[in-house]
Amino acid sequence: MPVGIDDISFYTANFSLDLQELAANNGSNAAKYTVGIGQERMSVPGADEDVVTMAANACVPLLEGMKTRGEDSNAIKTILFATETGIDQSKAAGVYLHSLLKFSPRCRVVELKQACYSATAALQLATAWVARKPKEKVLVIASDIARYERQTPGEATQGCGAVAMIVSANPRLIVLDSETGIHTEDVMDFWRPNYRSTALVDGKYSTKVYLRCVRSAWQDFQQQSDLKFADFDYFCYHLPFSRMAQKAHNHLANGNAHELSTKTLEDQISSSLIYNRITGNSYTAAMYIGFISLLDNTAANLAGKRIGFFSYGSGSVGEFFTGTLVEDYQDMLHQQGHQSMLESRQPLNYADYQKMYAFEVPTDGGDHEFEHQTNGKFRLTGISQHKRLYQVR
Ligand code: HMG
């Protein structure tokens, strides 16, 4: 029985900063951002946006689609919420989401963490679950806010976003294969101790570890599957910034696909980079936003095409896996919604970006109402006695 992703959608925050504006104010050459790392803008969250509100917004098109088609959302009996932007050390962010979206009490919820990789762990767990209980569906969430210290090389690679995907039997979007390649290695390339709100990173080292990991995960994949590089039509990589995927793809092709032209290699990934260039890194969500970008921005019919996915999470765990797009997959796309959501973001000037960056959720246990900034359906309205308060508009 085929198992895979039945529907997928993403959401990002309502504000964005042009990296030319960042460069003009921090003394960098703008080409270092636009060409060197291949980024144009980054999404910036308002005070009333967090991983829960972004995730809930990402779920809306999926739930509306189920409603329109007369499908029972109670078939979703599990929510797996992948994030490294945890809002609580104990309570899963997904429980807030469960309440905001009025899921049945007969739906289990759990949070998963391993840097940017955990959404892929969630997806793999979901496929195994559905293979065992084919009538049930699993909602997989990836939601993160990438945040580095100001005036560091990481600052230009910030961003945020959330992906929601429904995993089911006989999926209408993509069937996933069970063979995967894995590489796990204890390294300190990027991490965030519990007492910090920004990540620590050994930037250049992290890019080297990423490349080592993609090669090793691919080698393991080759042990598990008969598929060769030439059997793939498109590739989606974890996207801390778009140049990283280009480097990873060339690295993988080097040794596997000498006969492919530079243009063919570029065509295999270029559509997957479009949304990342204007949203920035969204950690767990980044590769899946790349997948949505490929689907939304490719005019040709991709039914029957095979996609290779490389998911990377610092620390580090990487996994290479694959899937094939289903006939009429276009019926499940939310391209217009994604594009109008991206266009409706409010561009920030540098001063406003600095103000928004400086905002931190108060920790004094008092009652605090947050400024109404987002135009999304869900808001974090404030915090009272250490309890986060959410609202549906
Ligand atoms: P940096 O020091 O700002 O930049 O760090 P650089 O000096 O290395 O320059 C970057 C590129 O721009 C170079 O190209 C330059 O030559 C080029 P490359 O050698 O790489 O091909 N350049 C220019 N190009 C055109 N015109 C110019 C110009 N100037 C320079 N004028 C770095 C860059 C990515 C290290 C930094 O932004 C950083 O630390 N980012 C955060 C860490 C990161 O994103 N790592 C990626 C791999 S790890 C990962 O993906 C996991 C992660 O998502 C977290 C998780 O798993 O949870 C981060």
Coordinates of C-alpha atoms and ligand atoms in Angstrom, one line a residue:
M1 CA 0.0 0.0 0.0
P2 CA 1.5 3.4 -1.0
V3 CA 2.0 5.8 1.8
G4 CA 3.2 9.5 1.6
I5 CA 2.2 13.1 1.7
D6 CA -1.5 13.7 0.8
D7 CA -1.4 17.5 1.2
I8 CA 1.1 20.2 2.2
S9 CA 1.1 23.9 2.8
F10 CA 3.3 26.5 4.4
Y11 CA 3.1 29.9 6.1
T12 CA 5.6 32.5 7.0
A13 CA 5.6 35.6 9.2
N14 CA 4.0 38.9 8.0
F15 CA 7.2 41.0 7.9
S16 CA 10.4 40.8 5.9
L17 CA 13.7 42.5 5.6
D18 CA 15.5 43.0 2.3
L19 CA 19.1 41.9 2.7
Q20 CA 20.2 45.0 0.7
E21 CA 18.7 47.0 3.5
L22 CA 20.7 44.9 6.0
A23 CA 23.9 45.2 3.9
A24 CA 23.4 49.0 3.6
N25 CA 23.4 49.3 7.4
N26 CA 26.0 46.8 8.5
G27 CA 28.7 47.6 6.1
S28 CA 28.5 44.3 4.1
N29 CA 28.6 44.2 0.3
A30 CA 25.0 43.3 -0.8
A31 CA 26.4 40.9 -3.4
K32 CA 27.8 38.7 -0.6
Y33 CA 24.1 38.1 0.4
T34 CA 22.4 38.1 -3.0
V35 CA 25.2 36.1 -4.8
G36 CA 27.5 34.7 -2.2
I37 CA 24.8 33.0 -0.1
G38 CA 22.0 33.5 -2.7
Q39 CA 19.4 35.2 -0.5
E40 CA 17.2 38.3 -1.2
R41 CA 14.9 38.7 1.9
M42 CA 14.2 37.1 5.2
S43 CA 10.9 36.8 7.0
V44 CA 10.8 38.5 10.4
P45 CA 8.1 37.5 13.0
G46 CA 6.0 40.1 14.7
A47 CA 5.6 40.1 18.5
D48 CA 2.3 38.2 18.2
E49 CA 3.7 35.5 15.9
D50 CA 5.4 32.3 17.0
V51 CA 5.8 28.7 16.0
V52 CA 2.3 27.9 17.1
T53 CA 0.5 30.7 15.2
M54 CA 2.6 30.1 12.0
A55 CA 1.8 26.3 12.2
A56 CA -1.9 26.9 12.8
N57 CA -2.0 29.3 9.8
A58 CA -0.1 26.6 7.7
C59 CA -2.8 24.1 8.6
V60 CA -5.8 26.2 7.5
P61 CA -5.7 25.3 3.7
L62 CA -5.3 21.6 4.5
L63 CA -8.3 21.6 6.9
E64 CA -10.4 23.7 4.5
G65 CA -9.5 21.3 1.7
M66 CA -10.7 18.3 3.8
K67 CA -13.9 20.2 4.6
T68 CA -14.6 21.1 1.0
R69 CA -14.1 17.5 -0.1
G70 CA -16.3 16.2 2.7
E71 CA -13.5 14.4 4.4
D72 CA -13.5 13.7 8.2
S73 CA -10.7 15.6 10.0
N74 CA -11.2 13.1 12.9
A75 CA -9.2 10.7 10.7
I76 CA -6.2 12.7 12.0
K77 CA -5.4 10.9 15.1
T78 CA -1.8 12.0 15.6
I79 CA -0.1 15.4 15.4
L80 CA 3.7 15.4 15.3
F81 CA 5.1 18.9 15.9
A82 CA 8.8 19.3 14.9
T83 CA 10.6 22.4 16.1
E84 CA 13.8 23.7 17.6
T85 CA 12.2 26.9 18.7
G86 CA 10.5 25.3 21.6
I87 CA 8.2 27.6 23.6
D88 CA 8.1 25.3 26.7
Q89 CA 10.4 22.7 28.1
S90 CA 7.5 20.5 29.1
K91 CA 4.3 21.2 27.1
A92 CA 4.3 20.3 23.4
A93 CA 3.7 23.3 21.1
G94 CA 1.3 21.0 19.2
V95 CA -1.1 21.0 22.1
Y96 CA -1.8 24.7 21.7
L97 CA -2.3 24.0 17.9
H98 CA -4.6 21.1 18.7
S99 CA -6.8 23.5 20.8
L100 CA -6.7 26.4 18.3
L101 CA -7.8 24.1 15.4
K102 CA -10.3 22.3 17.6
F103 CA -9.0 18.8 17.0
S104 CA -10.8 15.9 18.7
P105 CA -9.6 14.9 22.2
R106 CA -8.9 11.5 20.5
C107 CA -5.8 12.8 18.8
R108 CA -2.4 12.3 20.4
V109 CA 0.2 15.2 20.2
V110 CA 3.9 15.2 20.7
E111 CA 6.9 17.5 19.9
L112 CA 10.1 16.3 18.3
K113 CA 13.6 17.8 18.2
Q114 CA 16.9 17.3 16.4
A115 CA 17.7 20.7 14.9
C116 CA 16.4 21.1 11.3
Y117 CA 16.2 17.3 10.8
S118 CA 13.3 16.5 13.2
A119 CA 10.5 17.1 10.7
T120 CA 11.9 14.3 8.6
A121 CA 12.0 12.0 11.6
A122 CA 8.3 13.0 12.2
L123 CA 7.5 12.3 8.5
Q124 CA 9.2 8.8 8.7
L125 CA 7.4 8.0 12.0
A126 CA 4.1 9.1 10.4
T127 CA 4.6 6.9 7.3
A128 CA 5.3 3.9 9.6
W129 CA 2.2 4.7 11.7
V130 CA 0.0 5.0 8.6
A131 CA 1.4 1.7 7.2
R132 CA 0.2 0.1 10.4
K133 CA -3.1 1.9 10.6
P134 CA -4.0 2.9 7.0
K135 CA -7.4 4.4 7.9
E136 CA -5.7 7.0 10.1
K137 CA -3.9 10.2 9.0
V138 CA -1.0 11.9 10.7
L139 CA -0.6 15.7 10.7
V140 CA 3.2 16.6 10.6
I141 CA 4.2 20.1 11.5
A142 CA 7.6 21.8 11.0
S143 CA 7.7 25.3 12.5
D144 CA 10.7 27.4 13.4
I145 CA 12.2 30.9 13.8
A146 CA 15.9 31.1 12.8
R147 CA 17.6 33.6 15.1
Y148 CA 21.3 34.5 15.4
E149 CA 23.1 37.3 17.3
R150 CA 23.0 40.7 15.6
Q151 CA 26.2 41.7 13.6
T152 CA 27.3 38.1 13.2
P153 CA 27.7 36.2 9.8
G154 CA 24.6 34.2 10.7
E155 CA 22.3 37.3 10.9
A156 CA 21.7 37.3 7.1
T157 CA 20.6 33.7 7.3
Q158 CA 17.7 34.2 9.7
G159 CA 14.1 33.7 8.6
C160 CA 11.1 31.7 9.7
G161 CA 8.2 29.6 8.5
A162 CA 5.9 26.6 9.2
V163 CA 4.9 23.7 7.1
A164 CA 1.9 21.5 7.6
M165 CA 1.5 18.1 5.9
I166 CA -1.0 15.3 6.1
V167 CA 0.5 11.8 5.8
S168 CA -1.9 9.1 4.6
A169 CA -2.3 5.9 2.7
N170 CA -2.9 6.3 -1.1
P171 CA -1.6 9.9 -0.9
R172 CA -2.7 12.4 -3.7
L173 CA 0.6 14.3 -3.8
I174 CA 3.7 12.1 -3.3
V175 CA 4.3 8.4 -2.5
L176 CA 7.4 8.0 -0.3
D177 CA 9.7 5.0 -0.6
S178 CA 10.7 3.1 2.5
E179 CA 14.4 2.9 1.7
T180 CA 16.4 5.8 3.2
G181 CA 20.1 6.7 3.8
I182 CA 21.1 8.0 7.2
H183 CA 24.2 9.7 8.7
T184 CA 24.5 10.6 12.4
E185 CA 27.6 12.2 13.9
D186 CA 28.1 14.1 17.2
V187 CA 29.5 17.5 16.1
M188 CA 29.3 21.0 17.4
D189 CA 28.5 22.9 14.2
F190 CA 25.4 24.7 15.4
W191 CA 23.6 24.5 18.8
R192 CA 21.4 26.5 21.2
P193 CA 21.8 25.8 24.9
N194 CA 18.5 26.1 26.9
Y195 CA 19.5 29.5 28.4
R196 CA 19.9 31.2 25.0
S197 CA 17.4 32.7 22.5
T198 CA 20.0 32.8 19.7
A199 CA 21.9 29.9 18.1
L200 CA 25.7 29.5 18.4
V201 CA 27.3 28.4 15.2
D202 CA 30.7 27.6 13.8
G203 CA 29.5 28.8 10.4
K204 CA 32.1 27.7 7.9
Y205 CA 32.6 24.4 9.7
S206 CA 28.8 23.8 9.6
T207 CA 28.8 24.0 5.8
K208 CA 31.6 21.4 5.7
V209 CA 29.7 19.0 8.0
Y210 CA 26.6 19.5 5.9
L211 CA 28.5 18.4 2.8
R212 CA 30.1 15.4 4.6
C213 CA 26.7 14.4 5.8
V214 CA 25.0 14.5 2.4
R215 CA 27.7 12.3 0.9
S216 CA 27.5 9.8 3.7
A217 CA 23.7 9.7 3.8
W218 CA 23.8 9.1 0.0
Q219 CA 26.3 6.3 0.4
D220 CA 24.0 4.6 2.9
F221 CA 21.0 5.2 0.6
Q222 CA 23.0 3.4 -2.1
Q223 CA 23.3 0.4 0.2
Q224 CA 19.6 0.3 0.8
S225 CA 18.2 1.1 -2.6
D226 CA 18.8 0.2 -6.3
L227 CA 18.2 3.7 -7.4
K228 CA 21.1 5.6 -9.0
F229 CA 21.6 9.4 -9.3
A230 CA 20.3 9.3 -12.9
D231 CA 17.0 7.9 -11.7
F232 CA 16.2 11.2 -10.0
D233 CA 14.4 14.1 -11.8
Y234 CA 14.6 16.7 -9.0
F235 CA 16.3 17.2 -5.7
C236 CA 15.2 19.1 -2.5
Y237 CA 17.9 19.9 0.0
H238 CA 17.8 21.4 3.5
L239 CA 18.0 25.2 2.9
P240 CA 19.8 27.3 5.4
F241 CA 20.4 29.5 2.4
S242 CA 20.0 28.7 -1.3
R243 CA 23.7 28.6 -2.2
M244 CA 24.1 25.7 0.3
A245 CA 21.8 23.5 -1.8
Q246 CA 23.7 24.4 -5.0
K247 CA 27.0 23.4 -3.2
A248 CA 25.4 20.2 -1.9
H249 CA 24.0 19.2 -5.3
N250 CA 27.3 19.8 -7.0
H251 CA 29.1 17.8 -4.3
L252 CA 26.7 14.9 -4.7
A253 CA 26.8 15.0 -8.5
N254 CA 30.6 15.1 -8.4
G255 CA 31.3 11.4 -8.4
N256 CA 27.8 10.3 -9.4
A257 CA 26.9 12.2 -12.5
H258 CA 29.9 13.5 -14.4
E259 CA 27.9 13.3 -17.6
L260 CA 25.2 15.8 -16.5
S261 CA 25.7 19.4 -17.7
T262 CA 25.8 22.3 -15.2
K263 CA 22.5 23.5 -16.6
T264 CA 20.8 20.1 -16.0
L265 CA 22.1 20.1 -12.4
E266 CA 20.9 23.6 -11.9
D267 CA 17.4 22.8 -13.4
Q268 CA 17.1 19.9 -10.9
I269 CA 17.1 22.2 -8.0
S270 CA 16.4 25.8 -9.1
S271 CA 12.6 25.9 -8.6
S272 CA 13.0 24.5 -5.0
L273 CA 15.1 27.6 -4.1
I274 CA 12.6 30.3 -5.0
Y275 CA 10.7 30.6 -1.8
N276 CA 13.7 30.1 0.4
R277 CA 15.4 33.1 -1.2
I278 CA 12.7 35.4 0.1
T279 CA 11.8 33.7 3.4
G280 CA 15.3 32.7 4.7
N281 CA 16.1 29.7 6.9
S282 CA 13.1 28.2 8.6
Y283 CA 15.1 25.2 10.1
T284 CA 12.7 22.2 10.3
A285 CA 10.4 23.7 7.6
A286 CA 13.1 24.8 5.2
M287 CA 13.5 21.7 3.0
Y288 CA 9.7 21.2 2.9
I289 CA 9.1 24.8 1.8
G290 CA 11.7 24.0 -0.8
F291 CA 9.5 21.0 -1.9
I292 CA 6.4 23.3 -2.1
S293 CA 8.5 25.8 -4.0
L294 CA 9.4 23.1 -6.6
L295 CA 5.7 22.2 -7.0
D296 CA 4.3 25.7 -7.1
N297 CA 7.0 27.1 -9.4
T298 CA 7.3 24.3 -12.0
A299 CA 4.9 24.7 -15.0
A300 CA 5.6 21.3 -16.4
N301 CA 3.5 18.3 -15.2
L302 CA 5.7 16.5 -12.6
A303 CA 3.4 13.4 -12.2
G304 CA 5.6 10.3 -12.2
K305 CA 8.8 12.4 -11.5
R306 CA 11.1 11.1 -8.8
I307 CA 12.4 13.6 -6.2
G308 CA 15.4 13.1 -4.0
F309 CA 15.3 14.8 -0.5
F310 CA 18.2 15.5 1.7
S311 CA 17.3 16.6 5.2
Y312 CA 20.0 17.9 7.5
G313 CA 19.9 18.9 11.2
S314 CA 23.1 20.3 12.8
G315 CA 24.6 18.4 15.6
S316 CA 24.1 16.3 13.4
V317 CA 21.7 13.9 11.7
G318 CA 21.1 13.7 7.9
E319 CA 18.8 11.6 5.9
F320 CA 18.4 11.0 2.1
F321 CA 15.0 9.7 1.0
T322 CA 12.8 9.7 -2.1
G323 CA 9.3 9.8 -3.4
T324 CA 7.4 9.9 -6.7
L325 CA 4.7 12.5 -7.5
V326 CA 1.2 11.1 -8.1
E327 CA -1.0 11.7 -11.2
D328 CA -3.2 14.8 -10.7
Y329 CA -1.1 16.0 -7.8
Q330 CA -1.8 19.5 -9.1
D331 CA -5.3 19.3 -7.6
M332 CA -3.7 19.4 -4.1
L333 CA -1.5 22.5 -4.6
H334 CA -2.1 25.8 -2.7
Q335 CA 0.0 27.9 -5.0
Q336 CA -2.2 31.0 -5.1
G337 CA -2.5 31.1 -1.3
H338 CA 1.2 30.8 -0.9
Q339 CA 2.0 33.5 -3.4
S340 CA -0.5 36.0 -2.0
M341 CA 0.6 35.3 1.5
L342 CA 4.3 36.1 0.5
E343 CA 3.2 39.2 -1.4
S344 CA 1.2 40.5 1.6
R345 CA 4.3 40.6 3.9
Q346 CA 5.2 44.1 5.1
P347 CA 8.8 45.1 4.2
L348 CA 10.7 46.5 7.2
N349 CA 13.2 49.3 7.3
Y350 CA 16.4 48.7 9.3
A351 CA 15.2 50.6 12.4
D352 CA 11.9 48.6 12.6
Y353 CA 13.8 45.4 12.1
Q354 CA 16.0 46.3 15.0
K355 CA 13.0 47.0 17.2
M356 CA 11.3 43.7 16.2
Y357 CA 14.5 41.8 16.8
A358 CA 14.8 43.3 20.3
F359 CA 11.4 42.1 21.4
E360 CA 11.5 39.2 23.9
V361 CA 8.5 37.5 25.6
P362 CA 8.5 38.9 29.2
T363 CA 9.6 36.4 31.8
D364 CA 8.4 38.2 35.0
G365 CA 5.2 36.3 35.4
G366 CA 3.1 39.5 35.0
D367 CA 0.2 40.2 32.6
H368 CA 1.4 41.5 29.2
E369 CA -0.6 42.2 26.1
F370 CA 1.3 42.1 22.8
E371 CA 0.9 44.7 20.0
H372 CA -1.4 43.5 17.2
Q373 CA 1.0 43.2 14.3
T374 CA 0.2 40.1 12.3
N375 CA -2.6 39.9 9.8
G376 CA -2.7 36.1 10.1
K377 CA -5.7 34.2 11.4
F378 CA -4.0 33.2 14.6
R379 CA -2.3 35.5 17.2
L380 CA -0.2 35.2 20.3
T381 CA -2.1 38.0 22.2
G382 CA 0.1 38.1 25.2
I383 CA 1.4 36.2 28.3
S384 CA -0.2 36.1 31.7
Q385 CA 1.4 34.4 34.8
H386 CA 3.8 32.6 32.4
K387 CA 0.9 31.3 30.3
R388 CA 0.9 32.0 26.6
L389 CA -2.5 33.4 25.3
Y390 CA -3.6 32.7 21.8
Q391 CA -6.6 34.0 19.8
V392 CA -8.3 33.0 16.5
R393 CA -9.4 36.0 14.5
Ligands
HMG1 P1 30.3 34.6 6.1 O1 31.6 34.7 6.9 O2 29.3 35.7 6.3 O3 30.5 34.6 4.6 O4 29.7 33.2 6.5 P2 31.8 34.2 3.6 O5 32.8 35.2 3.7 O6 32.1 32.7 3.8 O7 31.0 34.4 2.2 C1 30.0 33.6 1.9 C2 30.1 33.4 0.4 O8 29.9 34.7 -0.3 C3 31.5 32.9 -0.1 O9 31.3 32.0 -1.2 C4 32.1 34.2 -0.6 O10 33.1 34.0 -1.6 C5 30.9 34.9 -1.2 P3 31.8 30.5 -1.0 O11 33.2 30.6 -0.8 O12 31.0 30.0 0.1 O13 31.3 29.9 -2.4 N1 31.1 36.4 -1.3 C6 30.7 37.1 -2.3 N2 30.1 36.7 -3.5 C7 29.8 37.8 -4.4 N3 30.1 39.1 -4.1 C8 30.7 39.4 -3.0 C9 31.0 38.5 -2.0 N4 31.6 38.5 -0.8 C10 31.6 37.2 -0.4 N5 31.0 40.7 -2.8 C11 28.0 31.6 6.6 C12 28.7 32.6 5.7 C13 27.1 30.7 5.8 C14 29.1 30.7 7.3 C15 27.2 32.4 7.7 O14 26.2 33.1 7.1 C16 26.7 31.5 8.8 O15 27.4 31.2 9.8 N6 25.4 31.1 8.7 C17 24.7 30.3 9.7 C18 25.2 28.8 9.7 C19 24.6 28.1 8.4 O16 23.7 28.5 7.8 N7 25.2 26.9 8.1 C20 24.8 26.2 7.0 C21 25.1 24.7 7.2 S1 24.5 24.0 8.7 C22 22.8 23.9 8.5 O17 22.3 24.0 7.4 C23 21.9 23.7 9.7 C24 21.2 24.9 10.2 O18 20.0 25.1 9.3 C25 20.7 24.7 11.6 C26 19.9 23.5 12.0 O19 20.2 22.4 11.6 O20 19.1 23.6 13.0 C27 22.0 26.2 10.2

